[in-house]
Amino acid sequence: MNKIYTSLILVFALIVMWTVYLTNIKNDDSLTVRYYTIEELSTKQVSIPNVKVGGLIKPNSININEKDQLEVSFYVYQGSDSLKVHYYGIRPDLFKDDAEVIVAGAFDDDLIVATELQTKCASRYEGDLKNIEKI
Amino acid sequence: MISQIGSLALSISGGLILSNFFFLFYYSIRKDKIFLNVSERGLIAVCFCVILATLCLLNELLISNFNLQYVSQYTSYETPLFFKVTALWAGQAGSLLFWTFIMSLYSLIYINVTLKKMPTLKYSSYIILSFIFGFFLLLSNFIANPFQPVSSDIIVQNGNGLNPLLQNVTMAIHPPTLYLGFIGTTILFVMALAGLISKSLNFEWIQSIRRWSLIVWTFLSGGIILGGYWAYNELGWGGYWAWDPVENSSLMPWLILTAFIHSSMIQEKRGMLKSWNILLAASTFLLVILGTFITRSGIVSSVHSFTAENLGPLFLAFLSSLILFTGYWFVKRFDTLKSDNKIDSFTSREGGFLYNNLILLLMCFIVLWGTLFPIFSEAWNGEKIYVGATYFNQLNVPIGLVLLFLMGIGPLLSWKTTSRHTLLSNLKIPMLVSFFSGVIYSIFFGPFQLYPLVTCMGISFTTTSIINEFRKSYKKSKSNSKSIPSAIVSMLFSNRHKNGGYIVHIGITLLFVGFIGRAFEVEKEFNLSPGEEIYFANYIFKLNSIKSEARDNHYAFISDIDVIDQSNNLLTSLRPEKRIYFYWNPDPEKRQPHSELDIYSTMRKDIYSIFSAYDAEKNQGYFKIMINPLVNWVWVGGIVMVIGSLFAFWPSKRRDHGII
């Protein structure tokens, strides 16, 4: 009986250790992606194959290719720092100036070539009041 | 006026909770029943005050009282009536009040039904309930008050309106269903702790908490599936599960609750695993609060954003105090949690449940670890590292498959012990069927992919085993009744607990059928002008036209795409739309584009179409088409699961047998 208990606990412990190994020790780009702040990246001069960045879309920076509307470039900013992002593909509906986005992709020389572009899903709609008149 | 009443009701309920602590304190000193009764009335009054406040807010939403900040933020005159109602839980303040509202409904049932039967639980239940109510009322009164008026120097002519993504019937049902599940865990927590503190973990207690857990499980499962259904049909990324922190937060309590439902059966039948069950029941609620903390603090970046006011620290403090409370009483009462029996053999029903618990717990750990990993890694070396879907799938898929097979073995095991010989002879047919289904799958659905193959074998294994169980009990009941239908009915109703469980298991195997499809999804993005066509995945997609139309609350570009199959027959016409909500707004920034999908859906596959952009100058549309096999099985599986658990929950005339 005790043998079975021990082996069960062993299996449990092994899987737990495997989990920790996968996330922490094994350097696998397909499993983990590091989240950078825009400030961190904008001072870096290296190329990183796998980054994740969150920020706001700089107003008037969205530039859609006239020949192919799926191609877009824009700037994300956070405070005073900003980064150029290039993306090809279908854009989320909420993609517009000052929208909060998360981009993931490769970083090289001040440019993020994004493979993933997500706007924050508006599970909640917390907009500013409009149609208001000051008395 | 009505809003003042609502606001007042909220304040009064806060005051009542405060006074409740005094009454309970007096009761603990004087042991005079009258104080306990007063605090019971107090709690009931709190519940009614909260219900009244919720009705008041609902009224304000319906009459569009834009003097309230909440009403003006989430509705407008154009918002359809139905969605004015759903705006009740669309934002932070409203959803917190709605949370307390549901908690009130549950508490009323708990106080008036459950506690009437088990008066020993009253005192500790009232303390815990008052504490939890106190926390939520604190939030609603001081931090996120839904009755907050707009600042006095502005007049709101029209409100913001509800996000178009939320203007969808599923989205109207999904949050309340999930809430019913989430908040139901409160009762499990209260009951577990009250039973522990008052040392009344008897047979009646376990039966009652099991019934509660089934209700909560039904709502939680339904809520999660509906959320997936909404995401699939509305969001336009073609999937239903993304391992996002917010989704994970709902999965973790589900996994632990599922574990509890199984392990509590061991306590019901054999008086074992008492301490374990207490921990599981309490953890479901703790995980719900943890999930709420994750989603409302913004500590982990998620595509779902809820953060308006930062409630993170408050929820963290609440969670910590609950954990400390649970831990304290668990240690203090540990000696009362001894098992009445010991496990005789691991090839027994209780052994099977033990494996099941182990696996579910592991899955929960993996999900928890992955969700919180950015926090851990940041604390460890300052780098915020996220794990993606690959991590979750790599670990959870194989473990889930073991669970799938276990669902087929479990019913074959009997309590106490099963001889190896009986088990093997029972396993023969399921194993054979599983093997042949694997062979058939490999022949007809190559090329070889490990997981789909194993899943297919697991599904047939488990289904055969369950059907075999049904067949056996059908034989038994047939000898007693004359006609076939009456035999089936009497078989099903003879042991609803067990049969309901089997139906749930069949539902889960159907879910797995849907999961197989994920391995075979394909997609393509392209642009077309009217008259043009494109060939993809053995279909021809031909764009006939793009029309435009002004509708009640939006402006729509409507495409018309013919889907032609290999034998040149018209399979269907897809009409995905690009809509612009608030198009009348002079400020283009305030207009809200929205892609309305069109899905051609069959049990075999879905053809999923998205109209992503329209170039008016070139009269050209940008589309995305996805072929998603077997998705419908997920929804069917979900429905079967809910039906099964309702069936198990429905009270049966025959009282279940006592401890074996």
mmCIF file with all atom_site columns, N, CA, C and O in Angstrom, chain A residues 1 12 19 23 30-35 66 69 90 93-94 96 118 120-122 124-126 128, chain B residues 74 90 160 163 303 344 346 369 383-384 386 388 390-391 578 589 591-595 618 622 624:
data_model
loop_
_atom_site.group_PDB
_atom_site.id
_atom_site.type_symbol
_atom_site.label_atom_id
_atom_site.label_alt_id
_atom_site.label_comp_id
_atom_site.label_asym_id
_atom_site.label_entity_id
_atom_site.label_seq_id
_atom_site.pdbx_PDB_ins_code
_atom_site.Cartn_x
_atom_site.Cartn_y
_atom_site.Cartn_z
_atom_site.occupancy
_atom_site.B_iso_or_equiv
_atom_site.pdbx_formal_charge
_atom_site.auth_seq_id
_atom_site.auth_comp_id
_atom_site.auth_asym_id
_atom_site.auth_atom_id
_atom_site.pdbx_PDB_model_num
ATOM 1   N N  . MET A 1 1   ? 0.822   -1.205 0.000   1.00 0.00 ? 1   MET A N  1
ATOM 2   C CA . MET A 1 1   ? 0.000   0.000  0.000   1.00 0.00 ? 1   MET A CA 1
ATOM 3   C C  . MET A 1 1   ? 0.863   1.265  0.000   1.00 0.00 ? 1   MET A C  1
ATOM 4   O O  . MET A 1 1   ? 0.671   2.178  -0.796  1.00 0.00 ? 1   MET A O  1
ATOM 5   N N  . PHE A 1 12  ? 3.478   12.769 -9.003  1.00 0.00 ? 12  PHE A N  1
ATOM 6   C CA . PHE A 1 12  ? 3.030   14.141 -8.796  1.00 0.00 ? 12  PHE A CA 1
ATOM 7   C C  . PHE A 1 12  ? 4.232   15.085 -8.770  1.00 0.00 ? 12  PHE A C  1
ATOM 8   O O  . PHE A 1 12  ? 4.301   16.073 -9.491  1.00 0.00 ? 12  PHE A O  1
ATOM 9   N N  . THR A 1 19  ? 7.099   20.812 -14.856 1.00 0.00 ? 19  THR A N  1
ATOM 10  C CA . THR A 1 19  ? 6.457   22.103 -15.106 1.00 0.00 ? 19  THR A CA 1
ATOM 11  C C  . THR A 1 19  ? 7.415   23.253 -14.833 1.00 0.00 ? 19  THR A C  1
ATOM 12  O O  . THR A 1 19  ? 7.576   24.168 -15.633 1.00 0.00 ? 19  THR A O  1
ATOM 13  N N  . THR A 1 23  ? 9.160   25.930 -17.659 1.00 0.00 ? 23  THR A N  1
ATOM 14  C CA . THR A 1 23  ? 8.972   27.370 -17.636 1.00 0.00 ? 23  THR A CA 1
ATOM 15  C C  . THR A 1 23  ? 10.241  28.106 -17.262 1.00 0.00 ? 23  THR A C  1
ATOM 16  O O  . THR A 1 23  ? 10.522  29.168 -17.776 1.00 0.00 ? 23  THR A O  1
ATOM 17  N N  . SER A 1 30  ? 9.257   28.790 -27.842 1.00 0.00 ? 30  SER A N  1
ATOM 18  C CA . SER A 1 30  ? 7.859   28.530 -28.167 1.00 0.00 ? 30  SER A CA 1
ATOM 19  C C  . SER A 1 30  ? 7.015   28.442 -26.896 1.00 0.00 ? 30  SER A C  1
ATOM 20  O O  . SER A 1 30  ? 5.801   28.517 -26.930 1.00 0.00 ? 30  SER A O  1
ATOM 21  N N  . LEU A 1 31  ? 7.683   28.258 -25.761 1.00 0.00 ? 31  LEU A N  1
ATOM 22  C CA . LEU A 1 31  ? 6.922   28.105 -24.520 1.00 0.00 ? 31  LEU A CA 1
ATOM 23  C C  . LEU A 1 31  ? 6.791   29.409 -23.757 1.00 0.00 ? 31  LEU A C  1
ATOM 24  O O  . LEU A 1 31  ? 5.747   29.724 -23.223 1.00 0.00 ? 31  LEU A O  1
ATOM 25  N N  . THR A 1 32  ? 7.888   30.129 -23.706 1.00 0.00 ? 32  THR A N  1
ATOM 26  C CA . THR A 1 32  ? 7.851   31.331 -22.875 1.00 0.00 ? 32  THR A CA 1
ATOM 27  C C  . THR A 1 32  ? 8.183   32.561 -23.710 1.00 0.00 ? 32  THR A C  1
ATOM 28  O O  . THR A 1 32  ? 8.910   32.487 -24.686 1.00 0.00 ? 32  THR A O  1
ATOM 29  N N  . VAL A 1 33  ? 7.636   33.662 -23.322 1.00 0.00 ? 33  VAL A N  1
ATOM 30  C CA . VAL A 1 33  ? 7.991   34.915 -23.987 1.00 0.00 ? 33  VAL A CA 1
ATOM 31  C C  . VAL A 1 33  ? 8.108   35.988 -22.923 1.00 0.00 ? 33  VAL A C  1
ATOM 32  O O  . VAL A 1 33  ? 7.312   36.060 -21.987 1.00 0.00 ? 33  VAL A O  1
ATOM 33  N N  . ARG A 1 34  ? 9.185   36.764 -23.036 1.00 0.00 ? 34  ARG A N  1
ATOM 34  C CA . ARG A 1 34  ? 9.399   37.755 -21.995 1.00 0.00 ? 34  ARG A CA 1
ATOM 35  C C  . ARG A 1 34  ? 8.660   39.047 -22.325 1.00 0.00 ? 34  ARG A C  1
ATOM 36  O O  . ARG A 1 34  ? 8.601   39.490 -23.467 1.00 0.00 ? 34  ARG A O  1
ATOM 37  N N  . TYR A 1 35  ? 8.083   39.605 -21.303 1.00 0.00 ? 35  TYR A N  1
ATOM 38  C CA . TYR A 1 35  ? 7.331   40.846 -21.439 1.00 0.00 ? 35  TYR A CA 1
ATOM 39  C C  . TYR A 1 35  ? 8.284   42.012 -21.169 1.00 0.00 ? 35  TYR A C  1
ATOM 40  O O  . TYR A 1 35  ? 8.950   42.047 -20.147 1.00 0.00 ? 35  TYR A O  1
ATOM 41  N N  . GLU A 1 66  ? -1.626  51.217 -48.820 1.00 0.00 ? 66  GLU A N  1
ATOM 42  C CA . GLU A 1 66  ? -2.781  51.426 -49.700 1.00 0.00 ? 66  GLU A CA 1
ATOM 43  C C  . GLU A 1 66  ? -2.994  50.262 -50.652 1.00 0.00 ? 66  GLU A C  1
ATOM 44  O O  . GLU A 1 66  ? -4.111  49.943 -51.038 1.00 0.00 ? 66  GLU A O  1
ATOM 45  N N  . GLN A 1 69  ? -4.300  46.277 -47.710 1.00 0.00 ? 69  GLN A N  1
ATOM 46  C CA . GLN A 1 69  ? -4.808  46.806 -46.442 1.00 0.00 ? 69  GLN A CA 1
ATOM 47  C C  . GLN A 1 69  ? -4.466  45.945 -45.237 1.00 0.00 ? 69  GLN A C  1
ATOM 48  O O  . GLN A 1 69  ? -4.720  46.328 -44.111 1.00 0.00 ? 69  GLN A O  1
ATOM 49  N N  . ILE A 1 90  ? -4.974  40.378 -40.315 1.00 0.00 ? 90  ILE A N  1
ATOM 50  C CA . ILE A 1 90  ? -6.235  41.013 -39.960 1.00 0.00 ? 90  ILE A CA 1
ATOM 51  C C  . ILE A 1 90  ? -6.105  41.697 -38.608 1.00 0.00 ? 90  ILE A C  1
ATOM 52  O O  . ILE A 1 90  ? -5.558  41.130 -37.662 1.00 0.00 ? 90  ILE A O  1
ATOM 53  N N  . ASP A 1 93  ? -10.953 44.634 -34.296 1.00 0.00 ? 93  ASP A N  1
ATOM 54  C CA . ASP A 1 93  ? -11.886 45.744 -34.515 1.00 0.00 ? 93  ASP A CA 1
ATOM 55  C C  . ASP A 1 93  ? -11.554 46.975 -33.701 1.00 0.00 ? 93  ASP A C  1
ATOM 56  O O  . ASP A 1 93  ? -11.818 48.092 -34.109 1.00 0.00 ? 93  ASP A O  1
ATOM 57  N N  . LEU A 1 94  ? -11.010 46.749 -32.515 1.00 0.00 ? 94  LEU A N  1
ATOM 58  C CA . LEU A 1 94  ? -10.795 47.888 -31.627 1.00 0.00 ? 94  LEU A CA 1
ATOM 59  C C  . LEU A 1 94  ? -9.472  48.587 -31.895 1.00 0.00 ? 94  LEU A C  1
ATOM 60  O O  . LEU A 1 94  ? -9.045  49.453 -31.138 1.00 0.00 ? 94  LEU A O  1
ATOM 61  N N  . LYS A 1 96  ? -7.316  51.171 -33.029 1.00 0.00 ? 96  LYS A N  1
ATOM 62  C CA . LYS A 1 96  ? -7.374  52.576 -33.465 1.00 0.00 ? 96  LYS A CA 1
ATOM 63  C C  . LYS A 1 96  ? -6.504  53.424 -32.542 1.00 0.00 ? 96  LYS A C  1
ATOM 64  O O  . LYS A 1 96  ? -5.931  52.902 -31.584 1.00 0.00 ? 96  LYS A O  1
ATOM 65  N N  . GLN A 1 118 ? -3.023  42.069 -30.466 1.00 0.00 ? 118 GLN A N  1
ATOM 66  C CA . GLN A 1 118 ? -4.297  41.967 -29.764 1.00 0.00 ? 118 GLN A CA 1
ATOM 67  C C  . GLN A 1 118 ? -4.641  43.311 -29.151 1.00 0.00 ? 118 GLN A C  1
ATOM 68  O O  . GLN A 1 118 ? -3.779  43.954 -28.564 1.00 0.00 ? 118 GLN A O  1
ATOM 69  N N  . LYS A 1 120 ? -6.905  45.071 -26.255 1.00 0.00 ? 120 LYS A N  1
ATOM 70  C CA . LYS A 1 120 ? -7.534  44.592 -25.031 1.00 0.00 ? 120 LYS A CA 1
ATOM 71  C C  . LYS A 1 120 ? -8.994  44.331 -25.321 1.00 0.00 ? 120 LYS A C  1
ATOM 72  O O  . LYS A 1 120 ? -9.695  45.205 -25.811 1.00 0.00 ? 120 LYS A O  1
ATOM 73  N N  . CYS A 1 121 ? -9.418  43.118 -25.054 1.00 0.00 ? 121 CYS A N  1
ATOM 74  C CA . CYS A 1 121 ? -10.806 42.775 -25.312 1.00 0.00 ? 121 CYS A CA 1
ATOM 75  C C  . CYS A 1 121 ? -11.677 43.617 -24.407 1.00 0.00 ? 121 CYS A C  1
ATOM 76  O O  . CYS A 1 121 ? -11.450 43.708 -23.216 1.00 0.00 ? 121 CYS A O  1
ATOM 77  N N  . ALA A 1 122 ? -12.638 44.266 -25.005 1.00 0.00 ? 122 ALA A N  1
ATOM 78  C CA . ALA A 1 122 ? -13.462 45.165 -24.208 1.00 0.00 ? 122 ALA A CA 1
ATOM 79  C C  . ALA A 1 122 ? -14.512 44.375 -23.455 1.00 0.00 ? 122 ALA A C  1
ATOM 80  O O  . ALA A 1 122 ? -15.690 44.490 -23.705 1.00 0.00 ? 122 ALA A O  1
ATOM 81  N N  . ARG A 1 124 ? -15.194 44.967 -20.724 1.00 0.00 ? 124 ARG A N  1
ATOM 82  C CA . ARG A 1 124 ? -15.889 46.065 -20.057 1.00 0.00 ? 124 ARG A CA 1
ATOM 83  C C  . ARG A 1 124 ? -15.706 47.305 -20.917 1.00 0.00 ? 124 ARG A C  1
ATOM 84  O O  . ARG A 1 124 ? -14.718 47.478 -21.593 1.00 0.00 ? 124 ARG A O  1
ATOM 85  N N  . TYR A 1 125 ? -16.676 48.144 -20.878 1.00 0.00 ? 125 TYR A N  1
ATOM 86  C CA . TYR A 1 125 ? -16.627 49.306 -21.728 1.00 0.00 ? 125 TYR A CA 1
ATOM 87  C C  . TYR A 1 125 ? -16.501 50.544 -20.875 1.00 0.00 ? 125 TYR A C  1
ATOM 88  O O  . TYR A 1 125 ? -17.484 51.110 -20.412 1.00 0.00 ? 125 TYR A O  1
ATOM 89  N N  . GLU A 1 126 ? -15.265 50.906 -20.584 1.00 0.00 ? 126 GLU A N  1
ATOM 90  C CA . GLU A 1 126 ? -15.056 52.026 -19.701 1.00 0.00 ? 126 GLU A CA 1
ATOM 91  C C  . GLU A 1 126 ? -14.586 53.240 -20.495 1.00 0.00 ? 126 GLU A C  1
ATOM 92  O O  . GLU A 1 126 ? -13.427 53.614 -20.459 1.00 0.00 ? 126 GLU A O  1
ATOM 93  N N  . ASP A 1 128 ? -14.767 57.339 -21.957 1.00 0.00 ? 128 ASP A N  1
ATOM 94  C CA . ASP A 1 128 ? -15.041 58.640 -21.352 1.00 0.00 ? 128 ASP A CA 1
ATOM 95  C C  . ASP A 1 128 ? -16.464 59.021 -21.690 1.00 0.00 ? 128 ASP A C  1
ATOM 96  O O  . ASP A 1 128 ? -17.032 58.551 -22.659 1.00 0.00 ? 128 ASP A O  1
ATOM 97  N N  . TYR B 2 74  ? -22.643 52.944 -19.443 1.00 0.00 ? 74  TYR B N  1
ATOM 98  C CA . TYR B 2 74  ? -22.880 51.655 -20.088 1.00 0.00 ? 74  TYR B CA 1
ATOM 99  C C  . TYR B 2 74  ? -24.141 51.571 -20.921 1.00 0.00 ? 74  TYR B C  1
ATOM 100 O O  . TYR B 2 74  ? -24.395 50.546 -21.546 1.00 0.00 ? 74  TYR B O  1
ATOM 101 N N  . ALA B 2 90  ? -22.265 44.925 -16.740 1.00 0.00 ? 90  ALA B N  1
ATOM 102 C CA . ALA B 2 90  ? -21.294 45.258 -17.778 1.00 0.00 ? 90  ALA B CA 1
ATOM 103 C C  . ALA B 2 90  ? -20.069 45.977 -17.221 1.00 0.00 ? 90  ALA B C  1
ATOM 104 O O  . ALA B 2 90  ? -19.004 45.953 -17.814 1.00 0.00 ? 90  ALA B O  1
ATOM 105 N N  . ASN B 2 160 ? -23.013 56.492 -22.966 1.00 0.00 ? 160 ASN B N  1
ATOM 106 C CA . ASN B 2 160 ? -21.994 55.919 -23.832 1.00 0.00 ? 160 ASN B CA 1
ATOM 107 C C  . ASN B 2 160 ? -22.514 54.792 -24.711 1.00 0.00 ? 160 ASN B C  1
ATOM 108 O O  . ASN B 2 160 ? -22.024 54.575 -25.802 1.00 0.00 ? 160 ASN B O  1
ATOM 109 N N  . ASN B 2 163 ? -20.924 48.364 -25.236 1.00 0.00 ? 163 ASN B N  1
ATOM 110 C CA . ASN B 2 163 ? -20.003 47.846 -26.243 1.00 0.00 ? 163 ASN B CA 1
ATOM 111 C C  . ASN B 2 163 ? -20.737 46.877 -27.186 1.00 0.00 ? 163 ASN B C  1
ATOM 112 O O  . ASN B 2 163 ? -21.396 45.955 -26.735 1.00 0.00 ? 163 ASN B O  1
ATOM 113 N N  . VAL B 2 303 ? -5.906  39.854 -22.294 1.00 0.00 ? 303 VAL B N  1
ATOM 114 C CA . VAL B 2 303 ? -6.650  40.604 -23.295 1.00 0.00 ? 303 VAL B CA 1
ATOM 115 C C  . VAL B 2 303 ? -7.991  41.073 -22.749 1.00 0.00 ? 303 VAL B C  1
ATOM 116 O O  . VAL B 2 303 ? -8.625  41.946 -23.294 1.00 0.00 ? 303 VAL B O  1
ATOM 117 N N  . ASP B 2 344 ? -8.615  0.024  1.153   1.00 0.00 ? 344 ASP B N  1
ATOM 118 C CA . ASP B 2 344 ? -8.258  -1.392 1.172   1.00 0.00 ? 344 ASP B CA 1
ATOM 119 C C  . ASP B 2 344 ? -7.365  -1.740 0.004   1.00 0.00 ? 344 ASP B C  1
ATOM 120 O O  . ASP B 2 344 ? -6.457  -2.549 0.122   1.00 0.00 ? 344 ASP B O  1
ATOM 121 N N  . PHE B 2 346 ? -5.937  -0.231 -4.100  1.00 0.00 ? 346 PHE B N  1
ATOM 122 C CA . PHE B 2 346 ? -5.937  0.880  -5.055  1.00 0.00 ? 346 PHE B CA 1
ATOM 123 C C  . PHE B 2 346 ? -6.679  0.544  -6.344  1.00 0.00 ? 346 PHE B C  1
ATOM 124 O O  . PHE B 2 346 ? -6.954  1.411  -7.145  1.00 0.00 ? 346 PHE B O  1
ATOM 125 N N  . TRP B 2 369 ? 0.221   27.685 -12.098 1.00 0.00 ? 369 TRP B N  1
ATOM 126 C CA . TRP B 2 369 ? 1.634   28.017 -12.289 1.00 0.00 ? 369 TRP B CA 1
ATOM 127 C C  . TRP B 2 369 ? 1.818   28.866 -13.545 1.00 0.00 ? 369 TRP B C  1
ATOM 128 O O  . TRP B 2 369 ? 2.496   29.887 -13.531 1.00 0.00 ? 369 TRP B O  1
ATOM 129 N N  . GLU B 2 383 ? 12.395  39.640 -14.442 1.00 0.00 ? 383 GLU B N  1
ATOM 130 C CA . GLU B 2 383 ? 11.938  39.564 -15.822 1.00 0.00 ? 383 GLU B CA 1
ATOM 131 C C  . GLU B 2 383 ? 10.513  39.020 -15.841 1.00 0.00 ? 383 GLU B C  1
ATOM 132 O O  . GLU B 2 383 ? 10.235  37.964 -15.289 1.00 0.00 ? 383 GLU B O  1
ATOM 133 N N  . LYS B 2 384 ? 9.650   39.757 -16.489 1.00 0.00 ? 384 LYS B N  1
ATOM 134 C CA . LYS B 2 384 ? 8.264   39.304 -16.557 1.00 0.00 ? 384 LYS B CA 1
ATOM 135 C C  . LYS B 2 384 ? 8.134   38.332 -17.734 1.00 0.00 ? 384 LYS B C  1
ATOM 136 O O  . LYS B 2 384 ? 8.175   38.749 -18.885 1.00 0.00 ? 384 LYS B O  1
ATOM 137 N N  . TYR B 2 386 ? 6.044   35.442 -19.788 1.00 0.00 ? 386 TYR B N  1
ATOM 138 C CA . TYR B 2 386 ? 4.728   34.839 -19.983 1.00 0.00 ? 386 TYR B CA 1
ATOM 139 C C  . TYR B 2 386 ? 4.872   33.469 -20.604 1.00 0.00 ? 386 TYR B C  1
ATOM 140 O O  . TYR B 2 386 ? 5.778   33.243 -21.408 1.00 0.00 ? 386 TYR B O  1
ATOM 141 N N  . GLY B 2 388 ? 2.856   30.713 -23.000 1.00 0.00 ? 388 GLY B N  1
ATOM 142 C CA . GLY B 2 388 ? 1.756   30.766 -23.957 1.00 0.00 ? 388 GLY B CA 1
ATOM 143 C C  . GLY B 2 388 ? 0.958   29.487 -23.974 1.00 0.00 ? 388 GLY B C  1
ATOM 144 O O  . GLY B 2 388 ? 1.146   28.592 -23.139 1.00 0.00 ? 388 GLY B O  1
ATOM 145 N N  . THR B 2 390 ? 1.199   27.074 -25.852 1.00 0.00 ? 390 THR B N  1
ATOM 146 C CA . THR B 2 390 ? 2.012   25.869 -26.055 1.00 0.00 ? 390 THR B CA 1
ATOM 147 C C  . THR B 2 390 ? 2.319   25.192 -24.727 1.00 0.00 ? 390 THR B C  1
ATOM 148 O O  . THR B 2 390 ? 2.253   23.970 -24.613 1.00 0.00 ? 390 THR B O  1
ATOM 149 N N  . TYR B 2 391 ? 2.657   25.996 -23.729 1.00 0.00 ? 391 TYR B N  1
ATOM 150 C CA . TYR B 2 391 ? 2.960   25.441 -22.405 1.00 0.00 ? 391 TYR B CA 1
ATOM 151 C C  . TYR B 2 391 ? 1.766   24.671 -21.854 1.00 0.00 ? 391 TYR B C  1
ATOM 152 O O  . TYR B 2 391 ? 1.875   23.523 -21.448 1.00 0.00 ? 391 TYR B O  1
ATOM 153 N N  . LYS B 2 578 ? -19.302 43.848 -41.991 1.00 0.00 ? 578 LYS B N  1
ATOM 154 C CA . LYS B 2 578 ? -18.471 44.811 -41.268 1.00 0.00 ? 578 LYS B CA 1
ATOM 155 C C  . LYS B 2 578 ? -19.428 45.891 -40.796 1.00 0.00 ? 578 LYS B C  1
ATOM 156 O O  . LYS B 2 578 ? -20.091 46.538 -41.602 1.00 0.00 ? 578 LYS B O  1
ATOM 157 N N  . GLU B 2 589 ? -13.179 58.986 -34.064 1.00 0.00 ? 589 GLU B N  1
ATOM 158 C CA . GLU B 2 589 ? -12.575 58.205 -32.990 1.00 0.00 ? 589 GLU B CA 1
ATOM 159 C C  . GLU B 2 589 ? -13.609 57.451 -32.161 1.00 0.00 ? 589 GLU B C  1
ATOM 160 O O  . GLU B 2 589 ? -13.325 56.429 -31.573 1.00 0.00 ? 589 GLU B O  1
ATOM 161 N N  . ARG B 2 591 ? -16.420 56.271 -33.283 1.00 0.00 ? 591 ARG B N  1
ATOM 162 C CA . ARG B 2 591 ? -17.129 55.210 -34.001 1.00 0.00 ? 591 ARG B CA 1
ATOM 163 C C  . ARG B 2 591 ? -16.456 53.873 -33.704 1.00 0.00 ? 591 ARG B C  1
ATOM 164 O O  . ARG B 2 591 ? -15.265 53.822 -33.470 1.00 0.00 ? 591 ARG B O  1
ATOM 165 N N  . GLN B 2 592 ? -17.250 52.855 -33.762 1.00 0.00 ? 592 GLN B N  1
ATOM 166 C CA . GLN B 2 592 ? -16.732 51.562 -33.320 1.00 0.00 ? 592 GLN B CA 1
ATOM 167 C C  . GLN B 2 592 ? -16.964 50.507 -34.387 1.00 0.00 ? 592 GLN B C  1
ATOM 168 O O  . GLN B 2 592 ? -18.090 50.056 -34.578 1.00 0.00 ? 592 GLN B O  1
ATOM 169 N N  . PRO B 2 593 ? -15.909 50.097 -35.105 1.00 0.00 ? 593 PRO B N  1
ATOM 170 C CA . PRO B 2 593 ? -16.115 49.051 -36.094 1.00 0.00 ? 593 PRO B CA 1
ATOM 171 C C  . PRO B 2 593 ? -16.286 47.688 -35.423 1.00 0.00 ? 593 PRO B C  1
ATOM 172 O O  . PRO B 2 593 ? -15.791 47.469 -34.317 1.00 0.00 ? 593 PRO B O  1
ATOM 173 N N  . HIS B 2 594 ? -16.981 46.823 -36.085 1.00 0.00 ? 594 HIS B N  1
ATOM 174 C CA . HIS B 2 594 ? -17.214 45.500 -35.514 1.00 0.00 ? 594 HIS B CA 1
ATOM 175 C C  . HIS B 2 594 ? -17.423 44.506 -36.647 1.00 0.00 ? 594 HIS B C  1
ATOM 176 O O  . HIS B 2 594 ? -18.185 44.771 -37.569 1.00 0.00 ? 594 HIS B O  1
ATOM 177 N N  . SER B 2 595 ? -16.711 43.398 -36.605 1.00 0.00 ? 595 SER B N  1
ATOM 178 C CA . SER B 2 595 ? -16.887 42.384 -37.643 1.00 0.00 ? 595 SER B CA 1
ATOM 179 C C  . SER B 2 595 ? -17.908 41.362 -37.181 1.00 0.00 ? 595 SER B C  1
ATOM 180 O O  . SER B 2 595 ? -17.687 40.689 -36.183 1.00 0.00 ? 595 SER B O  1
ATOM 181 N N  . LYS B 2 618 ? -11.406 50.878 -53.960 1.00 0.00 ? 618 LYS B N  1
ATOM 182 C CA . LYS B 2 618 ? -11.206 49.770 -54.896 1.00 0.00 ? 618 LYS B CA 1
ATOM 183 C C  . LYS B 2 618 ? -12.388 48.813 -54.898 1.00 0.00 ? 618 LYS B C  1
ATOM 184 O O  . LYS B 2 618 ? -12.385 47.820 -55.627 1.00 0.00 ? 618 LYS B O  1
ATOM 185 N N  . TYR B 2 622 ? -11.611 42.558 -47.457 1.00 0.00 ? 622 TYR B N  1
ATOM 186 C CA . TYR B 2 622 ? -10.566 41.702 -46.893 1.00 0.00 ? 622 TYR B CA 1
ATOM 187 C C  . TYR B 2 622 ? -11.234 40.672 -46.008 1.00 0.00 ? 622 TYR B C  1
ATOM 188 O O  . TYR B 2 622 ? -11.978 41.018 -45.095 1.00 0.00 ? 622 TYR B O  1
ATOM 189 N N  . LYS B 2 624 ? -11.201 36.681 -43.936 1.00 0.00 ? 624 LYS B N  1
ATOM 190 C CA . LYS B 2 624 ? -10.457 35.560 -43.366 1.00 0.00 ? 624 LYS B CA 1
ATOM 191 C C  . LYS B 2 624 ? -11.423 34.388 -43.298 1.00 0.00 ? 624 LYS B C  1
ATOM 192 O O  . LYS B 2 624 ? -12.557 34.532 -42.830 1.00 0.00 ? 624 LYS B O  1
#
